[in-house]
mmCIF file of C-alpha atoms in Angstrom:
data_model
loop_
_atom_site.group_PDB
_atom_site.id
_atom_site.type_symbol
_atom_site.label_atom_id
_atom_site.label_comp_id
_atom_site.label_asym_id
_atom_site.label_seq_id
_atom_site.Cartn_x
_atom_site.Cartn_y
_atom_site.Cartn_z
ATOM 1 C CA MET A 1 -16.667 -10.864 7.849
ATOM 2 C CA ALA A 2 -20.188 -9.841 7.268
ATOM 3 C CA ALA A 3 -21.388 -7.342 4.540
ATOM 4 C CA THR A 4 -24.275 -5.147 4.413
ATOM 5 C CA ALA A 5 -26.975 -6.925 2.645
ATOM 6 C CA ARG A 6 -28.862 -5.080 -0.223
ATOM 7 C CA SER A 7 -32.327 -5.715 -1.442
ATOM 8 C CA PRO A 8 -32.271 -4.267 -4.965
ATOM 9 C CA GLY A 9 -35.737 -3.907 -6.632
ATOM 10 C CA ARG A 10 -37.323 -6.292 -9.343
ATOM 11 C CA PHE A 11 -36.535 -4.149 -12.137
ATOM 12 C CA ARG A 12 -32.965 -3.516 -11.235
ATOM 13 C CA LEU A 13 -32.684 -7.215 -10.826
ATOM 14 C CA LEU A 14 -34.010 -7.700 -14.225
ATOM 15 C CA ALA A 15 -31.860 -5.191 -15.851
ATOM 16 C CA SER A 16 -28.852 -6.914 -14.045
ATOM 17 C CA ALA A 17 -29.980 -10.275 -15.396
ATOM 18 C CA VAL A 18 -30.066 -8.938 -18.939
ATOM 19 C CA ALA A 19 -26.746 -7.308 -18.649
ATOM 20 C CA LEU A 20 -25.110 -10.311 -16.891
ATOM 21 C CA THR A 21 -26.424 -12.418 -19.776
ATOM 22 C CA VAL A 22 -24.500 -10.465 -22.323
ATOM 23 C CA VAL A 23 -21.490 -10.167 -20.159
ATOM 24 C CA ALA A 24 -21.443 -14.107 -19.984
ATOM 25 C CA LEU A 25 -20.244 -13.736 -23.460
ATOM 26 C CA VAL A 26 -17.183 -12.106 -22.354
ATOM 27 C CA GLY A 27 -16.498 -14.905 -20.154
ATOM 28 C CA VAL A 28 -16.562 -17.397 -23.195
ATOM 29 C CA ALA A 29 -14.395 -15.127 -25.213
ATOM 30 C CA LEU A 30 -11.869 -15.270 -22.286
ATOM 31 C CA LEU A 31 -12.101 -19.118 -22.155
ATOM 32 C CA VAL A 32 -11.173 -19.233 -26.069
ATOM 33 C CA LEU A 33 -8.384 -16.656 -25.519
ATOM 34 C CA LEU A 34 -7.107 -18.863 -22.509
ATOM 35 C CA ALA A 35 -7.247 -22.008 -24.684
ATOM 36 C CA LEU A 36 -5.352 -20.358 -27.673
ATOM 37 C CA ALA A 37 -2.655 -19.027 -25.156
ATOM 38 C CA VAL A 38 -2.209 -22.563 -23.728
ATOM 39 C CA LEU A 39 -1.670 -23.853 -27.243
ATOM 40 C CA LEU A 40 1.000 -21.135 -27.733
ATOM 41 C CA ILE A 41 3.121 -22.088 -24.828
ATOM 42 C CA PRO A 42 5.534 -24.253 -26.652
ATOM 43 C CA VAL A 43 6.406 -21.101 -28.779
ATOM 44 C CA TRP A 44 6.878 -19.179 -25.562
ATOM 45 C CA ILE A 45 4.505 -16.384 -26.462
ATOM 46 C CA GLY A 46 1.788 -18.237 -24.796
ATOM 47 C CA VAL A 47 3.296 -18.036 -21.359
ATOM 48 C CA PRO A 48 2.714 -14.247 -21.037
ATOM 49 C CA GLY A 49 -0.454 -14.860 -22.986
ATOM 50 C CA VAL A 50 -1.721 -17.258 -20.036
ATOM 51 C CA LEU A 51 -0.506 -14.836 -17.374
ATOM 52 C CA GLY A 52 -2.209 -11.912 -19.146
ATOM 53 C CA VAL A 53 -5.544 -13.675 -19.746
ATOM 54 C CA THR A 54 -5.502 -15.358 -16.259
ATOM 55 C CA ALA A 55 -5.188 -11.767 -14.763
ATOM 56 C CA ILE A 56 -8.133 -10.493 -16.800
ATOM 57 C CA ILE A 57 -10.255 -13.577 -15.838
ATOM 58 C CA ARG A 58 -9.324 -12.925 -12.125
ATOM 59 C CA GLY A 59 -10.717 -9.274 -12.575
ATOM 60 C CA PHE A 60 -13.712 -10.443 -14.283
ATOM 61 C CA THR A 61 -14.499 -12.932 -11.649
ATOM 62 C CA GLY A 62 -13.644 -10.409 -9.008
ATOM 63 C CA ARG A 63 -16.615 -8.194 -10.216
ATOM 64 C CA HIS A 64 -19.026 -11.133 -10.190
ATOM 65 C CA ARG A 65 -17.653 -11.861 -6.766
ATOM 66 C CA ALA A 66 -18.338 -8.380 -5.594
ATOM 67 C CA ARG A 67 -21.775 -8.557 -7.063
ATOM 68 C CA ALA A 68 -22.632 -11.853 -5.391
ATOM 69 C CA ALA A 69 -21.554 -10.447 -1.934
ATOM 70 C CA ARG A 70 -23.773 -7.405 -2.313
ATOM 71 C CA LEU A 71 -26.711 -9.478 -3.346
ATOM 72 C CA LEU A 72 -26.251 -12.160 -0.613
ATOM 73 C CA GLY A 73 -25.136 -9.811 2.006
ATOM 74 C CA VAL A 74 -21.939 -11.741 2.836
ATOM 75 C CA ALA A 75 -18.070 -11.031 2.240
ATOM 76 C CA ILE A 76 -16.574 -13.134 -0.339
ATOM 77 C CA ASP A 77 -12.717 -12.948 -0.096
ATOM 78 C CA ARG A 78 -10.351 -13.326 -3.029
ATOM 79 C CA PRO A 79 -9.237 -16.993 -2.865
ATOM 80 C CA TYR A 80 -6.040 -16.669 -4.921
ATOM 81 C CA ARG A 81 -2.470 -17.606 -3.524
ATOM 82 C CA PRO A 82 0.171 -14.859 -3.451
ATOM 83 C CA ALA A 83 1.646 -14.178 -6.778
ATOM 84 C CA GLU A 84 5.084 -15.568 -7.848
ATOM 85 C CA GLN A 85 7.476 -12.730 -8.754
ATOM 86 C CA ARG A 86 10.468 -14.710 -9.941
ATOM 87 C CA GLY A 87 10.491 -15.305 -13.745
ATOM 88 C CA TRP A 88 7.817 -16.176 -16.236
ATOM 89 C CA ILE A 89 7.952 -19.998 -15.919
ATOM 90 C CA THR A 90 7.825 -19.837 -11.996
ATOM 91 C CA ARG A 91 4.818 -17.396 -12.315
ATOM 92 C CA LEU A 92 3.193 -19.705 -14.923
ATOM 93 C CA LYS A 93 3.433 -22.887 -12.450
ATOM 94 C CA GLY A 94 1.978 -20.523 -9.534
ATOM 95 C CA VAL A 95 -1.046 -19.779 -11.366
ATOM 96 C CA ALA A 96 -1.309 -23.280 -12.888
ATOM 97 C CA GLY A 97 -0.868 -24.730 -9.580
ATOM 98 C CA ASP A 98 -3.583 -22.439 -7.760
ATOM 99 C CA PRO A 99 -6.814 -24.372 -7.510
ATOM 100 C CA ALA A 100 -8.603 -20.947 -7.446
ATOM 101 C CA THR A 101 -7.543 -20.746 -11.213
ATOM 102 C CA TRP A 102 -9.405 -23.859 -11.950
ATOM 103 C CA ARG A 103 -12.248 -22.896 -10.035
ATOM 104 C CA ASP A 104 -12.496 -19.637 -11.888
ATOM 105 C CA ILE A 105 -12.431 -21.585 -15.224
ATOM 106 C CA ALA A 106 -15.192 -23.921 -13.862
ATOM 107 C CA TRP A 107 -17.496 -20.911 -13.056
ATOM 108 C CA LEU A 108 -16.883 -19.200 -16.533
ATOM 109 C CA LEU A 109 -18.290 -22.522 -17.999
ATOM 110 C CA LEU A 110 -21.116 -22.676 -15.575
ATOM 111 C CA ASN A 111 -21.800 -19.113 -15.813
ATOM 112 C CA ALA A 112 -22.197 -19.307 -19.636
ATOM 113 C CA THR A 113 -24.879 -22.332 -19.126
ATOM 114 C CA ALA A 114 -26.480 -22.806 -15.928
ATOM 115 C CA GLY A 115 -26.077 -18.988 -14.797
ATOM 116 C CA THR A 116 -27.480 -17.808 -18.153
ATOM 117 C CA LEU A 117 -30.500 -20.088 -17.731
ATOM 118 C CA LEU A 118 -31.221 -18.937 -14.152
ATOM 119 C CA ARG A 119 -30.945 -15.280 -15.445
ATOM 120 C CA LEU A 120 -32.946 -15.746 -18.664
ATOM 121 C CA VAL A 121 -36.007 -17.265 -16.825
ATOM 122 C CA PRO A 122 -37.100 -14.056 -15.177
ATOM 123 C CA VAL A 123 -36.432 -12.128 -18.331
ATOM 124 C CA ALA A 124 -38.487 -14.464 -20.345
ATOM 125 C CA MET A 125 -41.240 -14.424 -17.727
ATOM 126 C CA PHE A 126 -41.154 -10.574 -17.804
ATOM 127 C CA ALA A 127 -41.459 -10.532 -21.667
ATOM 128 C CA ALA A 128 -44.204 -13.176 -21.558
ATOM 129 C CA ALA A 129 -46.195 -11.174 -18.971
ATOM 130 C CA LEU A 130 -46.094 -7.845 -20.996
ATOM 131 C CA THR A 131 -47.025 -9.674 -24.109
ATOM 132 C CA PHE A 132 -49.930 -11.486 -22.448
ATOM 133 C CA LEU A 133 -51.095 -8.237 -20.785
ATOM 134 C CA ALA A 134 -51.343 -6.494 -24.109
ATOM 135 C CA VAL A 135 -53.226 -9.137 -25.983
ATOM 136 C CA PRO A 136 -56.678 -7.902 -24.776
ATOM 137 C CA ALA A 137 -56.003 -4.442 -25.865
ATOM 138 C CA ILE A 138 -54.770 -5.286 -29.292
ATOM 139 C CA TRP A 139 -57.156 -8.218 -30.275
ATOM 140 C CA ALA A 140 -59.586 -5.727 -32.028
ATOM 141 C CA LEU A 141 -56.732 -4.612 -34.189
ATOM 142 C CA LEU A 142 -56.017 -8.002 -35.476
ATOM 143 C CA PRO A 143 -57.373 -9.444 -38.671
ATOM 144 C CA ALA A 144 -60.721 -11.285 -38.191
ATOM 145 C CA ASP A 145 -59.284 -14.441 -40.130
ATOM 146 C CA ILE A 146 -56.346 -14.903 -37.838
ATOM 147 C CA ASP A 147 -55.797 -18.496 -37.112
ATOM 148 C CA PRO A 148 -56.311 -19.801 -33.681
ATOM 149 C CA VAL A 149 -53.067 -19.882 -31.647
ATOM 150 C CA TYR A 150 -52.155 -20.833 -28.009
ATOM 151 C CA LEU A 151 -50.800 -18.297 -25.787
ATOM 152 C CA GLY A 152 -49.747 -20.106 -22.610
ATOM 153 C CA VAL A 153 -52.374 -22.390 -21.844
ATOM 154 C CA VAL A 154 -55.210 -20.337 -23.488
ATOM 155 C CA ARG A 155 -56.456 -20.878 -27.097
ATOM 156 C CA LEU A 156 -56.819 -17.191 -28.611
ATOM 157 C CA THR A 157 -60.024 -17.358 -30.731
ATOM 158 C CA ASP A 158 -62.142 -14.358 -29.643
ATOM 159 C CA GLN A 159 -62.032 -11.250 -27.245
ATOM 160 C CA ALA A 160 -63.161 -13.426 -24.286
ATOM 161 C CA SER A 161 -60.163 -15.608 -24.835
ATOM 162 C CA ALA A 162 -57.961 -12.508 -25.363
ATOM 163 C CA ASN A 163 -59.163 -11.380 -21.876
ATOM 164 C CA LEU A 164 -58.311 -14.844 -20.416
ATOM 165 C CA VAL A 165 -54.674 -14.409 -22.114
ATOM 166 C CA GLY A 166 -54.570 -10.890 -20.247
ATOM 167 C CA LEU A 167 -55.421 -12.738 -16.772
ATOM 168 C CA GLU A 168 -52.796 -15.340 -17.689
ATOM 169 C CA GLY A 169 -50.346 -12.456 -18.169
ATOM 170 C CA LEU A 170 -51.288 -10.907 -14.923
ATOM 171 C CA LEU A 171 -50.484 -14.533 -13.219
ATOM 172 C CA VAL A 172 -47.376 -14.683 -14.998
ATOM 173 C CA GLY A 173 -46.445 -11.175 -13.900
ATOM 174 C CA LEU A 174 -47.080 -12.349 -10.426
ATOM 175 C CA LEU A 175 -44.991 -15.300 -10.668
ATOM 176 C CA TRP A 176 -42.076 -13.019 -12.186
ATOM 177 C CA TRP A 177 -42.398 -10.763 -9.102
ATOM 178 C CA TRP A 178 -42.126 -13.622 -6.707
ATOM 179 C CA ALA A 179 -39.572 -15.745 -8.577
ATOM 180 C CA THR A 180 -37.012 -13.145 -9.722
ATOM 181 C CA PRO A 181 -35.198 -12.516 -6.325
ATOM 182 C CA PRO A 182 -34.740 -16.266 -5.553
ATOM 183 C CA LEU A 183 -33.591 -17.026 -9.162
ATOM 184 C CA LEU A 184 -30.937 -14.069 -8.931
ATOM 185 C CA ARG A 185 -29.792 -15.077 -5.479
ATOM 186 C CA ALA A 186 -29.400 -18.812 -6.900
ATOM 187 C CA ASP A 187 -27.176 -17.323 -9.442
ATOM 188 C CA ALA A 188 -25.102 -15.358 -6.839
ATOM 189 C CA ARG A 189 -24.742 -18.635 -4.795
ATOM 190 C CA LEU A 190 -23.467 -20.251 -7.882
ATOM 191 C CA ALA A 191 -20.687 -17.683 -8.094
ATOM 192 C CA ARG A 192 -20.078 -17.632 -4.161
ATOM 193 C CA TRP A 193 -19.789 -21.647 -4.422
ATOM 194 C CA LEU A 194 -16.995 -21.458 -6.889
ATOM 195 C CA LEU A 195 -15.426 -18.094 -6.556
ATOM 196 C CA ALA A 196 -15.218 -17.887 -2.688
ATOM 197 C CA PRO A 197 -12.082 -19.504 -0.847
ATOM 198 C CA THR A 198 -12.528 -23.166 -0.031
ATOM 199 C CA GLU A 199 -12.016 -24.252 3.786
ATOM 200 C CA ARG A 200 -8.832 -25.742 2.623
ATOM 201 C CA SER A 201 -7.584 -22.546 1.007
ATOM 202 C CA ARG A 202 -8.493 -20.494 4.061
ATOM 203 C CA LEU A 203 -6.520 -22.798 6.224
ATOM 204 C CA ALA A 204 -3.404 -22.521 3.821
ATOM 205 C CA SER A 205 -3.939 -18.654 3.769
ATOM 206 C CA ARG A 206 -4.136 -18.811 7.698
ATOM 207 C CA VAL A 207 -0.922 -20.763 7.867
ATOM 208 C CA ARG A 208 0.921 -18.408 5.675
ATOM 209 C CA GLN A 209 -0.290 -15.490 7.465
ATOM 210 C CA LEU A 210 0.671 -16.966 10.738
ATOM 211 C CA ALA A 211 4.211 -17.804 9.410
ATOM 212 C CA GLU A 212 4.623 -14.252 8.026
ATOM 213 C CA THR A 213 3.373 -12.947 11.448
ATOM 214 C CA ARG A 214 5.714 -15.269 13.279
ATOM 215 C CA ALA A 215 8.795 -14.174 11.136
ATOM 216 C CA ASP A 216 7.842 -10.432 11.657
ATOM 217 C CA THR A 217 7.419 -10.973 15.415
ATOM 218 C CA VAL A 218 10.929 -12.624 15.516
ATOM 219 C CA ASP A 219 12.542 -9.928 13.635
ATOM 220 C CA SER A 220 10.920 -7.188 15.662
ATOM 221 C CA GLN A 221 11.979 -8.767 18.873
ATOM 222 C CA ALA A 222 15.696 -9.255 17.519
ATOM 223 C CA ALA A 223 15.596 -5.576 16.685
ATOM 224 C CA GLU A 224 14.161 -4.598 20.061
ATOM 225 C CA LEU A 225 16.891 -6.697 21.885
ATOM 226 C CA ARG A 226 19.646 -4.995 19.767
ATOM 227 C CA ARG A 227 18.059 -1.575 20.774
ATOM 228 C CA ILE A 228 18.060 -2.513 24.248
ATOM 229 C CA GLU A 229 21.864 -3.638 23.988
ATOM 230 C CA ARG A 230 22.752 -0.453 22.226
ATOM 231 C CA ASP A 231 21.289 1.766 24.762
ATOM 232 C CA LEU A 232 22.749 -0.258 27.548
ATOM 233 C CA HIS A 233 26.127 -0.216 25.908
ATOM 234 C CA ASP A 234 26.396 3.346 24.924
ATOM 235 C CA GLY A 235 24.509 4.954 27.801
ATOM 236 C CA VAL A 236 24.413 2.963 31.318
ATOM 237 C CA GLN A 237 27.446 1.020 30.601
ATOM 238 C CA ALA A 238 29.342 3.992 29.709
ATOM 239 C CA ARG A 239 28.334 5.777 32.837
ATOM 240 C CA LEU A 240 29.164 3.053 35.049
ATOM 241 C CA VAL A 241 32.531 2.661 33.619
ATOM 242 C CA SER A 242 33.017 6.473 34.101
ATOM 243 C CA LEU A 243 31.854 5.994 37.831
ATOM 244 C CA GLY A 244 34.385 3.360 38.548
ATOM 245 C CA MET A 245 37.019 5.463 37.180
ATOM 246 C CA ASN A 246 36.145 8.413 39.268
ATOM 247 C CA LEU A 247 35.837 6.232 42.385
ATOM 248 C CA GLY A 248 39.204 4.673 41.698
ATOM 249 C CA MET A 249 40.941 7.975 41.367
ATOM 250 C CA ALA A 250 39.146 9.252 44.338
ATOM 251 C CA ASP A 251 40.367 6.522 46.463
ATOM 252 C CA GLU A 252 43.956 7.296 45.292
ATOM 253 C CA LEU A 253 43.597 10.944 46.219
ATOM 254 C CA VAL A 254 41.585 10.954 49.363
ATOM 255 C CA GLY A 255 44.754 10.813 51.395
ATOM 256 C CA ASP A 256 46.911 13.385 49.607
ATOM 257 C CA ASP A 257 44.374 15.721 48.166
ATOM 258 C CA PRO A 258 40.953 15.497 49.935
ATOM 259 C CA GLY A 259 39.527 18.288 47.877
ATOM 260 C CA ALA A 260 40.249 16.919 44.451
ATOM 261 C CA ALA A 261 38.826 13.550 45.911
ATOM 262 C CA ARG A 262 35.653 15.160 47.030
ATOM 263 C CA GLU A 263 35.215 16.659 43.556
ATOM 264 C CA LEU A 264 35.467 13.333 41.934
ATOM 265 C CA LEU A 265 33.035 11.979 44.314
ATOM 266 C CA ALA A 266 30.538 14.617 43.519
ATOM 267 C CA GLU A 267 31.129 13.779 39.911
ATOM 268 C CA ALA A 268 30.543 10.075 40.569
ATOM 269 C CA ARG A 269 27.275 11.049 42.191
ATOM 270 C CA GLN A 270 26.311 12.992 39.319
ATOM 271 C CA THR A 271 27.155 9.982 37.098
ATOM 272 C CA THR A 272 25.058 7.724 39.238
ATOM 273 C CA SER A 273 21.924 9.999 38.770
ATOM 274 C CA GLN A 274 22.500 10.179 35.088
ATOM 275 C CA ALA A 275 22.986 6.397 34.812
ATOM 276 C CA LEU A 276 19.869 5.640 36.740
ATOM 277 C CA ALA A 277 17.770 8.166 34.452
ATOM 278 C CA GLU A 278 19.139 6.367 31.454
ATOM 279 C CA LEU A 279 18.289 2.860 32.827
ATOM 280 C CA ARG A 280 14.835 4.031 33.596
ATOM 281 C CA GLU A 281 14.437 5.091 30.235
ATOM 282 C CA VAL A 282 15.461 1.700 29.105
ATOM 283 C CA VAL A 283 12.937 -0.018 31.343
ATOM 284 C CA ARG A 284 10.262 2.367 30.069
ATOM 285 C CA GLY A 285 11.079 1.273 26.469
ATOM 286 C CA ILE A 286 10.640 -2.375 27.592
ATOM 287 C CA HIS A 287 7.485 -2.063 29.673
ATOM 288 C CA PRO A 288 6.659 1.303 31.225
ATOM 289 C CA PRO A 289 5.808 1.238 34.951
ATOM 290 C CA VAL A 290 2.892 3.421 34.499
ATOM 291 C CA LEU A 291 1.396 0.776 32.078
ATOM 292 C CA ALA A 292 1.817 -1.890 34.907
ATOM 293 C CA ASP A 293 0.569 0.221 37.676
ATOM 294 C CA ARG A 294 -2.335 2.031 35.947
ATOM 295 C CA GLY A 295 -3.221 0.035 32.924
ATOM 296 C CA LEU A 296 -3.451 0.776 29.322
ATOM 297 C CA GLY A 297 -5.986 3.821 30.167
ATOM 298 C CA GLY A 298 -3.745 5.220 32.697
ATOM 299 C CA ALA A 299 -0.823 5.030 30.373
ATOM 300 C CA VAL A 300 -2.411 6.688 27.401
ATOM 301 C CA GLN A 301 -3.592 9.462 29.718
ATOM 302 C CA ALA A 302 0.034 9.946 30.744
ATOM 303 C CA LEU A 303 0.947 9.911 27.049
ATOM 304 C CA ALA A 304 -1.427 12.649 26.092
ATOM 305 C CA LEU A 305 -0.301 14.727 29.294
ATOM 306 C CA ALA A 306 3.312 14.613 28.252
ATOM 307 C CA SER A 307 2.510 15.450 24.678
ATOM 308 C CA PRO A 308 3.211 19.079 23.494
ATOM 309 C CA LEU A 309 -0.042 19.070 21.410
ATOM 310 C CA PRO A 310 -3.457 19.343 23.059
ATOM 311 C CA THR A 311 -4.541 15.855 23.098
ATOM 312 C CA GLU A 312 -8.008 14.525 23.799
ATOM 313 C CA VAL A 313 -8.537 11.193 25.326
ATOM 314 C CA GLU A 314 -11.455 9.156 25.332
ATOM 315 C CA ILE A 315 -11.378 5.908 27.168
ATOM 316 C CA ASP A 316 -13.961 3.020 27.597
ATOM 317 C CA LEU A 317 -12.235 0.104 28.915
ATOM 318 C CA PRO A 318 -14.338 -1.878 31.384
ATOM 319 C CA ALA A 319 -11.492 -4.069 32.642
ATOM 320 C CA ARG A 320 -7.764 -4.799 32.446
ATOM 321 C CA LEU A 321 -6.703 -6.273 29.403
ATOM 322 C CA PRO A 322 -3.855 -9.160 28.901
ATOM 323 C CA ALA A 323 -0.425 -7.591 29.570
ATOM 324 C CA PRO A 324 1.042 -8.389 26.249
ATOM 325 C CA VAL A 325 -2.060 -6.874 24.517
ATOM 326 C CA GLU A 326 -1.834 -3.760 26.595
ATOM 327 C CA SER A 327 2.002 -3.417 25.911
ATOM 328 C CA ALA A 328 1.425 -3.619 21.997
ATOM 329 C CA ALA A 329 -1.526 -1.183 22.388
ATOM 330 C CA TYR A 330 0.412 1.195 24.307
ATOM 331 C CA PHE A 331 3.509 1.173 22.065
ATOM 332 C CA ALA A 332 1.457 1.527 19.025
ATOM 333 C CA VAL A 333 -0.528 4.502 20.289
ATOM 334 C CA ALA A 334 2.770 6.092 21.670
ATOM 335 C CA GLU A 335 4.390 5.606 18.075
ATOM 336 C CA MET A 336 1.232 7.130 16.491
ATOM 337 C CA LEU A 337 1.407 10.174 18.696
ATOM 338 C CA THR A 338 4.963 10.715 18.138
ATOM 339 C CA ASN A 339 4.305 10.586 14.203
ATOM 340 C CA VAL A 340 1.560 13.349 14.924
ATOM 341 C CA ILE A 341 4.078 15.461 16.756
ATOM 342 C CA LYS A 342 6.933 15.134 14.051
ATOM 343 C CA HIS A 343 5.099 14.974 10.769
ATOM 344 C CA SER A 344 1.545 16.191 10.870
ATOM 345 C CA GLN A 345 1.866 20.010 11.427
ATOM 346 C CA ALA A 346 -1.485 19.497 13.665
ATOM 347 C CA GLY A 347 -2.851 21.941 16.141
ATOM 348 C CA ARG A 348 -4.703 19.028 18.179
ATOM 349 C CA SER A 349 -5.110 15.373 18.206
ATOM 350 C CA TRP A 350 -7.116 12.730 19.855
ATOM 351 C CA VAL A 351 -7.047 9.117 21.221
ATOM 352 C CA ARG A 352 -10.046 7.069 21.545
ATOM 353 C CA LEU A 353 -9.868 3.474 23.150
ATOM 354 C CA ARG A 354 -12.858 1.180 23.411
ATOM 355 C CA HIS A 355 -13.248 -2.575 24.178
ATOM 356 C CA ALA A 356 -16.264 -4.261 23.150
ATOM 357 C CA ASP A 357 -17.162 -7.556 21.432
ATOM 358 C CA GLY A 358 -13.812 -9.244 22.111
ATOM 359 C CA LYS A 359 -11.861 -6.291 20.513
ATOM 360 C CA LEU A 360 -9.899 -3.414 21.528
ATOM 361 C CA ALA A 361 -10.645 -0.520 19.229
ATOM 362 C CA MET A 362 -7.988 2.302 19.162
ATOM 363 C CA GLU A 363 -8.354 5.483 17.191
ATOM 364 C CA VAL A 364 -5.610 7.998 16.787
ATOM 365 C CA GLY A 365 -6.375 11.282 14.868
ATOM 366 C CA ASP A 366 -5.251 14.920 14.265
ATOM 367 C CA ASP A 367 -6.122 17.980 12.190
ATOM 368 C CA GLY A 368 -2.899 18.285 10.445
ATOM 369 C CA LYS A 369 -1.914 18.344 6.713
ATOM 370 C CA GLY A 370 -2.894 14.648 5.860
ATOM 371 C CA GLY A 371 -1.282 12.517 3.281
ATOM 372 C CA ALA A 372 0.064 9.805 5.703
ATOM 373 C CA ASP A 373 0.892 6.697 3.864
ATOM 374 C CA PRO A 374 1.723 3.349 5.487
ATOM 375 C CA SER A 375 4.145 2.317 2.784
ATOM 376 C CA ASP A 376 6.142 5.743 3.230
ATOM 377 C CA GLY A 377 8.482 5.002 6.004
ATOM 378 C CA THR A 378 8.925 2.534 8.695
ATOM 379 C CA GLY A 379 6.750 3.775 11.461
ATOM 380 C CA LEU A 380 3.487 2.518 10.445
ATOM 381 C CA ARG A 381 4.858 -0.637 9.005
ATOM 382 C CA GLY A 382 6.376 -1.088 12.571
ATOM 383 C CA ILE A 383 2.960 -0.592 14.174
ATOM 384 C CA GLN A 384 1.428 -3.002 11.557
ATOM 385 C CA ARG A 385 4.091 -5.725 12.493
ATOM 386 C CA ARG A 386 3.495 -5.139 16.216
ATOM 387 C CA LEU A 387 -0.341 -5.456 15.876
ATOM 388 C CA ALA A 388 -0.105 -8.551 13.265
ATOM 389 C CA ALA A 389 1.494 -10.392 16.126
ATOM 390 C CA PHE A 390 -2.004 -10.404 17.853
ATOM 391 C CA ASP A 391 -4.207 -10.691 14.462
ATOM 392 C CA GLY A 392 -4.531 -6.873 14.917
ATOM 393 C CA THR A 393 -5.347 -4.646 11.889
ATOM 394 C CA LEU A 394 -4.366 -1.084 11.051
ATOM 395 C CA VAL A 395 -6.234 1.091 8.664
ATOM 396 C CA VAL A 396 -5.140 4.830 7.812
ATOM 397 C CA THR A 397 -7.381 7.514 6.522
ATOM 398 C CA SER A 398 -5.512 10.462 5.368
ATOM 399 C CA PRO A 399 -6.659 12.453 2.560
ATOM 400 C CA PRO A 400 -4.561 15.574 1.602
ATOM 401 C CA GLY A 401 -5.454 18.482 3.854
ATOM 402 C CA GLY A 402 -6.403 16.140 6.699
ATOM 403 C CA PRO A 403 -7.692 14.930 9.133
ATOM 404 C CA THR A 404 -5.638 11.985 9.644
ATOM 405 C CA VAL A 405 -7.338 8.946 11.351
ATOM 406 C CA VAL A 406 -5.732 5.885 12.194
ATOM 407 C CA THR A 407 -7.918 2.940 13.260
ATOM 408 C CA MET A 408 -6.374 -0.061 15.105
ATOM 409 C CA GLU A 409 -8.138 -3.211 16.369
ATOM 410 C CA LEU A 410 -6.701 -5.980 18.551
ATOM 411 C CA PRO A 411 -8.902 -9.157 19.101
ATOM 412 C CA CYS A 412 -8.643 -9.783 22.994
ATOM 413 C CA GLU A 413 -10.644 -10.544 25.941
ATOM 414 C CA SER A 414 -10.487 -8.398 29.374
ATOM 415 C CA SER A 415 -8.885 -10.100 32.210
ATOM 416 C CA SER A 416 -9.717 -8.375 35.421
ATOM 417 C CA PRO A 417 -11.800 -5.437 36.777
ATOM 418 C CA LYS A 418 -11.556 -1.923 35.593
ATOM 419 C CA THR A 419 -8.864 0.036 37.062
ATOM 420 C CA SER A 420 -9.092 3.397 35.728
ATOM 421 C CA PRO A 421 -12.168 5.541 34.709
ATOM 422 C CA SER A 422 -12.923 6.951 31.204
ATOM 423 C CA SER A 423 -11.856 10.706 31.035
ATOM 424 C CA GLY A 424 -10.931 13.420 28.706
ATOM 425 C CA THR A 425 -7.504 15.300 28.666
ATOM 426 C CA GLY A 426 -7.236 18.385 26.952
#
């Protein structure tokens, strides 16, 4: 993922170089504390000590990682493995077995040596330039019997040589102006080299993510199958059993009491209608017919029309999407609109769908009370799991007082020509 590149001015870079040179001493202190904590492991106190210092180091390197990302204009992800939660020794083994821990330590050493050197060069050039530029002005104030000295490559003996030193200062200043950004970028690249995830760690992280996503998908599918089974058992099956009983009693009464038989047949007819309605509801929960017939755009428009809240719909889908993606997107939007109706106390809502650059972007918002939290309740977590099966993401922005905006993205390619136009539904 790319980040927005920044081009700070030379003086800001100079101030940053001075600050980072001082802060490098903090890194050295952390290394000393870590070494002491390791030595104290045999007396147990070192175990929480190592974990605590390591956590501080990760926070310290995280700030430098963010600084390097801003300067280079690239995103630098955290490279660490998920933290172990079971017991001190297990957590210590997890930290010690994480290659990113050792890369942090290597960076602290390199930051205190090569990194400090890269940052001190522009500081030294700036100080030299200021000193050389001041020499022509202060030469007349110096004692007449001052011993000749070399400032740079010029031997300072008189006003003329002092003027040459000033010219030398101008050249050094120009060199400082030209060299500062590359030197500070080189320092940032040094941090990126050691603090960014390696290809191997990225692959391991991706494997873990896929394993978690697969487990979530299997769990979601199992829960969905149980829901369908429950709906069929408690609804349609019960109706069909009642229908069979009514037909059986009508068959017994048709000769002796035709009126009672007709009543039973009428009740059976009503039961049949109810069973069909419940069966349609079950089918809609699996894959709504409107989604198959009209595509995602038409299905979302139907959701908006059925909503009790005024719902504005903006759709920009140039083509049909793969059926699994459409299904996941439809149910995600449907769940979000249900949440809006139940919890938001909103007066209006909106849905925006757009497919571009191989991604389906969905936005569901409302003007309600805000304060939505993905960790509170199962609705948003369920949507996250549904989208994660397709490498999708969900981001919630919901300050107290609103508005609430939920942004979802699904990577996908379109599969067939457009079937429904963009529209707005109020």
